[in-house]
Tab-separated table of C-alpha atoms in Angstrom:
chain	number	residue	atom	x	y	z
D	235	UNK	CA	-0.004	-0.014	-0.009
D	236	UNK	CA	1.094	3.525	-0.697
D	237	UNK	CA	1.263	6.380	1.801
D	238	UNK	CA	1.600	10.077	1.191
D	239	UNK	CA	2.711	12.486	3.919
D	240	UNK	CA	2.591	16.211	3.932
D	241	UNK	CA	4.417	17.360	7.067
D	242	UNK	CA	3.302	21.044	6.948
D	243	UNK	CA	-0.360	21.414	7.919
D	244	UNK	CA	-0.257	25.163	7.473
D	245	UNK	CA	2.063	27.706	5.790
D	246	UNK	CA	2.043	31.310	4.923
D	247	UNK	CA	3.959	33.441	2.491
D	248	UNK	CA	4.093	37.055	1.567
D	249	UNK	CA	2.768	38.031	-1.802
D	250	UNK	CA	5.398	37.868	-4.551
D	251	UNK	CA	7.712	35.618	-2.503
D	252	UNK	CA	8.445	31.938	-3.056
D	253	UNK	CA	7.192	29.060	-0.962
D	254	UNK	CA	7.895	25.321	-1.027
D	255	UNK	CA	5.420	22.729	0.112
D	256	UNK	CA	6.822	19.309	1.109
D	257	UNK	CA	5.532	15.886	0.272
D	258	UNK	CA	6.993	12.478	0.858
D	259	UNK	CA	5.610	9.146	-0.182
D	260	UNK	CA	6.193	5.522	0.442
D	261	UNK	CA	5.803	2.895	-2.259
D	262	UNK	CA	7.358	-0.250	-3.529
D	263	UNK	CA	6.257	0.553	-7.089
D	264	UNK	CA	8.743	1.729	-9.647
D	265	UNK	CA	6.204	3.081	-12.101
D	266	UNK	CA	3.892	5.749	-10.786
D	267	UNK	CA	2.616	9.276	-11.074
D	268	UNK	CA	2.602	12.137	-8.669
D	269	UNK	CA	0.289	15.086	-8.577
D	270	UNK	CA	-0.342	18.317	-6.759
D	271	UNK	CA	-3.946	19.432	-6.514
D	272	UNK	CA	-5.151	22.821	-5.189
D	273	UNK	CA	-8.452	23.431	-3.393
D	274	UNK	CA	-9.299	27.087	-3.016
D	275	UNK	CA	-11.816	27.922	-0.280
D	276	UNK	CA	-15.265	26.643	-1.174
D	277	UNK	CA	-14.129	25.579	-4.631
D	278	UNK	CA	-13.289	22.396	-6.448
D	279	UNK	CA	-9.948	20.691	-6.320
D	280	UNK	CA	-8.040	21.399	-9.507
D	281	UNK	CA	-4.792	19.884	-10.850
D	282	UNK	CA	-1.742	22.105	-10.476
D	283	UNK	CA	1.044	19.862	-11.730
D	284	UNK	CA	1.857	16.264	-12.600
D	285	UNK	CA	5.125	14.256	-12.647
D	286	UNK	CA	5.799	10.796	-14.122
D	287	UNK	CA	8.210	8.819	-12.059
D	288	UNK	CA	10.146	7.601	-15.140
D	289	UNK	CA	10.952	11.188	-16.104
D	290	UNK	CA	13.998	12.661	-14.468
D	291	UNK	CA	13.148	16.220	-15.501
D	292	UNK	CA	11.181	18.116	-12.956
D	293	UNK	CA	7.771	19.271	-14.147
D	294	UNK	CA	7.001	23.007	-14.403
D	295	UNK	CA	3.797	24.862	-15.081
D	296	UNK	CA	4.362	28.634	-15.138
D	297	UNK	CA	5.016	29.725	-11.535
D	298	UNK	CA	4.670	26.159	-10.217
D	299	UNK	CA	7.505	23.617	-10.245
D	300	UNK	CA	8.385	20.422	-8.465
D	301	UNK	CA	11.539	19.015	-7.022
D	302	UNK	CA	11.181	15.287	-7.606
D	303	UNK	CA	13.720	13.121	-5.775
D	304	UNK	CA	12.851	9.563	-6.621
D	305	UNK	CA	15.460	7.923	-4.438
D	306	UNK	CA	14.330	9.963	-1.424
D	307	UNK	CA	10.671	9.571	-2.370
D	308	UNK	CA	10.165	13.332	-2.115
D	309	UNK	CA	7.991	15.476	-4.253
D	310	UNK	CA	7.939	19.093	-3.201
D	311	UNK	CA	5.976	21.939	-4.846
D	312	UNK	CA	7.552	25.371	-5.315
D	313	UNK	CA	5.349	28.336	-5.972
D	314	UNK	CA	7.214	31.393	-7.217
D	315	UNK	CA	5.950	34.949	-7.192
D	316	UNK	CA	3.047	33.919	-4.898
D	317	UNK	CA	-0.293	35.580	-5.631
D	318	UNK	CA	-3.285	36.121	-3.366
D	319	UNK	CA	-5.185	33.606	-5.550
D	320	UNK	CA	-2.750	30.866	-4.596
D	321	UNK	CA	-4.357	30.804	-1.128
D	322	UNK	CA	-5.766	27.301	-0.928
D	323	UNK	CA	-5.382	23.788	0.442
D	324	UNK	CA	-2.707	21.921	-1.508
D	325	UNK	CA	-2.850	18.130	-1.742
D	326	UNK	CA	-0.089	15.891	-2.867
D	327	UNK	CA	-1.347	12.628	-4.488
D	328	UNK	CA	0.067	9.330	-5.848
D	329	UNK	CA	-1.177	7.052	-8.484
D	330	UNK	CA	0.510	3.710	-9.255
D	331	UNK	CA	1.312	2.802	-12.832
D	332	UNK	CA	0.999	1.650	-15.507
D	333	UNK	CA	-1.370	4.436	-16.250
D	334	UNK	CA	-5.078	3.477	-16.073
D	335	UNK	CA	-7.673	6.169	-15.595
D	336	UNK	CA	-9.559	3.950	-13.227
D	337	UNK	CA	-6.593	3.806	-10.813
D	338	UNK	CA	-7.064	5.354	-7.425
D	339	UNK	CA	-5.314	8.470	-6.133
D	340	UNK	CA	-3.766	8.260	-2.669
D	341	UNK	CA	-3.782	11.689	-1.067
D	342	UNK	CA	-1.699	13.327	1.562
D	343	UNK	CA	-3.282	15.196	4.428
D	344	UNK	CA	-2.969	18.584	2.777
D	345	UNK	CA	-1.155	21.841	3.433
D	346	UNK	CA	-3.129	24.956	3.912
D	347	UNK	CA	-1.341	27.863	2.269
D	348	UNK	CA	-2.143	31.468	3.000
D	349	UNK	CA	-0.667	34.202	0.840
D	350	UNK	CA	-0.517	37.492	2.699
D	351	UNK	CA	-0.664	40.883	1.004
O	286	UNK	CA	-15.921	25.835	-18.857
O	287	UNK	CA	-17.405	22.406	-18.132
O	288	UNK	CA	-17.684	21.451	-14.493
O	289	UNK	CA	-18.588	18.519	-12.377
O	290	UNK	CA	-21.684	19.360	-10.335
O	291	UNK	CA	-22.805	17.670	-7.134
O	292	UNK	CA	-26.102	17.732	-5.247
O	293	UNK	CA	-27.028	18.254	-2.503
O	294	UNK	CA	-24.277	20.503	-1.151
O	295	UNK	CA	-25.235	19.501	2.338
O	296	UNK	CA	-27.454	16.716	3.661
O	297	UNK	CA	-28.363	15.952	7.178
O	298	UNK	CA	-29.801	12.501	7.882
O	299	UNK	CA	-30.635	10.195	10.726
O	300	UNK	CA	-28.550	7.135	11.364
O	301	UNK	CA	-29.918	4.098	9.460
O	302	UNK	CA	-31.435	6.151	6.713
O	303	UNK	CA	-30.597	5.736	3.037
O	304	UNK	CA	-28.777	8.557	1.264
O	305	UNK	CA	-28.239	9.204	-2.397
O	306	UNK	CA	-25.600	11.655	-3.483
O	307	UNK	CA	-25.782	12.813	-7.075
O	308	UNK	CA	-23.154	13.937	-9.499
O	309	UNK	CA	-23.200	15.206	-13.051
O	310	UNK	CA	-19.797	14.549	-14.558
O	311	UNK	CA	-18.336	16.451	-17.491
O	312	UNK	CA	-20.360	15.325	-20.453
O	313	UNK	CA	-17.790	13.568	-22.603
O	314	UNK	CA	-15.904	11.981	-19.747
O	315	UNK	CA	-15.733	8.222	-19.405
O	316	UNK	CA	-14.337	7.532	-15.907
O	317	UNK	CA	-16.117	8.514	-12.729
O	318	UNK	CA	-15.014	8.450	-9.125
O	319	UNK	CA	-16.177	8.968	-5.609
O	320	UNK	CA	-13.758	10.109	-2.838
O	321	UNK	CA	-14.571	11.194	0.671
O	322	UNK	CA	-12.938	13.293	3.386
O	323	UNK	CA	-13.867	12.835	7.002
O	324	UNK	CA	-13.315	16.129	8.849
O	325	UNK	CA	-9.644	16.641	9.646
O	326	UNK	CA	-8.578	13.489	7.770
O	327	UNK	CA	-7.186	12.635	4.364
O	328	UNK	CA	-9.133	12.499	1.176
O	329	UNK	CA	-9.846	8.787	0.602
O	330	UNK	CA	-10.671	6.924	-2.527
O	331	UNK	CA	-14.010	5.014	-2.531
O	332	UNK	CA	-14.620	3.761	-6.083
O	333	UNK	CA	-13.975	4.246	-9.749
O	334	UNK	CA	-16.438	3.410	-12.471
O	335	UNK	CA	-16.066	2.863	-16.197
O	336	UNK	CA	-18.230	1.410	-18.899
O	337	UNK	CA	-21.068	0.873	-16.498
O	338	UNK	CA	-19.143	-1.160	-14.006
O	339	UNK	CA	-16.837	-0.642	-11.050
O	340	UNK	CA	-13.154	-0.511	-12.035
O	341	UNK	CA	-11.636	-0.379	-8.599
O	342	UNK	CA	-12.917	-0.008	-5.054
O	343	UNK	CA	-11.358	0.551	-1.698
O	344	UNK	CA	-11.938	-1.330	1.566
O	345	UNK	CA	-14.205	1.491	2.653
O	346	UNK	CA	-16.575	0.698	-0.200
O	347	UNK	CA	-18.389	-2.182	1.476
O	348	UNK	CA	-21.926	-3.596	0.842
O	349	UNK	CA	-23.454	-0.446	2.339
O	350	UNK	CA	-22.251	1.491	-0.656
O	351	UNK	CA	-23.334	1.283	-4.302
O	352	UNK	CA	-22.866	3.381	-7.416
O	353	UNK	CA	-25.014	3.737	-10.437
O	354	UNK	CA	-25.194	5.673	-13.672
O	355	UNK	CA	-28.915	5.637	-14.119
O	356	UNK	CA	-28.913	7.695	-17.294
O	357	UNK	CA	-26.504	9.365	-19.645
O	358	UNK	CA	-25.656	12.219	-17.283
O	359	UNK	CA	-25.947	11.298	-13.595
O	360	UNK	CA	-23.573	9.279	-11.433
O	361	UNK	CA	-24.887	8.446	-7.937
O	362	UNK	CA	-23.522	7.158	-4.707
O	363	UNK	CA	-25.995	5.362	-2.491
O	364	UNK	CA	-25.395	4.602	1.162
O	365	UNK	CA	-28.055	2.120	2.259
O	366	UNK	CA	-28.049	2.536	5.990
O	367	UNK	CA	-25.989	5.407	7.120
O	368	UNK	CA	-23.770	5.264	10.258
O	369	UNK	CA	-22.318	8.078	12.275
O	370	UNK	CA	-18.885	7.414	10.781
O	371	UNK	CA	-20.270	8.065	7.265
O	372	UNK	CA	-20.337	11.761	8.116
O	373	UNK	CA	-17.867	13.335	5.649
O	374	UNK	CA	-17.467	15.439	2.536
O	375	UNK	CA	-18.043	13.321	-0.529
O	376	UNK	CA	-16.300	14.348	-3.768
O	377	UNK	CA	-17.304	13.211	-7.196
O	378	UNK	CA	-14.696	13.389	-10.033
O	379	UNK	CA	-14.558	12.513	-13.631
O	380	UNK	CA	-11.788	11.878	-16.212
O	381	UNK	CA	-11.931	11.859	-20.005
O	382	UNK	CA	-9.479	8.995	-20.199
O	383	UNK	CA	-6.562	11.229	-21.188
O	384	UNK	CA	-3.154	10.146	-20.105
O	385	UNK	CA	-2.615	13.211	-18.094
O	386	UNK	CA	-4.339	11.574	-15.215
O	387	UNK	CA	-6.213	14.815	-14.382
O	388	UNK	CA	-9.307	14.315	-12.392
O	389	UNK	CA	-11.943	16.969	-12.439
O	390	UNK	CA	-13.594	17.295	-9.071
O	391	UNK	CA	-17.003	18.664	-7.952
O	392	UNK	CA	-17.287	20.909	-4.973
O	393	UNK	CA	-18.385	18.076	-2.727
O	394	UNK	CA	-21.468	17.040	-0.828
O	395	UNK	CA	-21.351	17.360	2.946
O	396	UNK	CA	-23.121	14.473	4.650
O	397	UNK	CA	-23.973	14.748	8.362
O	398	UNK	CA	-25.334	11.691	10.022
O	399	UNK	CA	-27.050	12.271	13.371
């Protein structure tokens, strides 16, 4: 069974600064996918960024990037130039491969990020 | 932009009652899911559904739970005889089958069992 751990229940950052959210996971699988989802207050969870375990290059999406350390089983999310709209709960999630859309996501406990003006 | 919609947003029920939570996935999506989050705990997978049958289910998804796609648009989660521990936020999600793995979530239905 897989486990996902987010060790920071809450974080805050000043607008325009950079913040890193931590995520570690435990699995015996070699083929898997990792995700960061964002849930703004009273809104749906939306996908922020995705990483395939077989890719060494870290995924980036505009101001969002990850630091994927496969050997350490670590998958942190960096948010650059933080904006007020980044205030949300952030969930790290794991899906075992090979890819099948029916596969379950295993979520971490979430990190509540507040961006301060 | 297409969205997954869920009803009701909040339901209060008595222990032992049957509850049906409804979801309208994005129209051209093929895979459907239910997740739940008990207050203060992790989001947990319940079940995935494809081609009118369950693809995968967790240990939580016991005989008290069932899912159905009664028509071309709705996807429902039924809890036959609710227990206090079923109180949670229930999230529906859908996926078009794309290899991105992106799930599109609804806003959730909060179930309170008294």
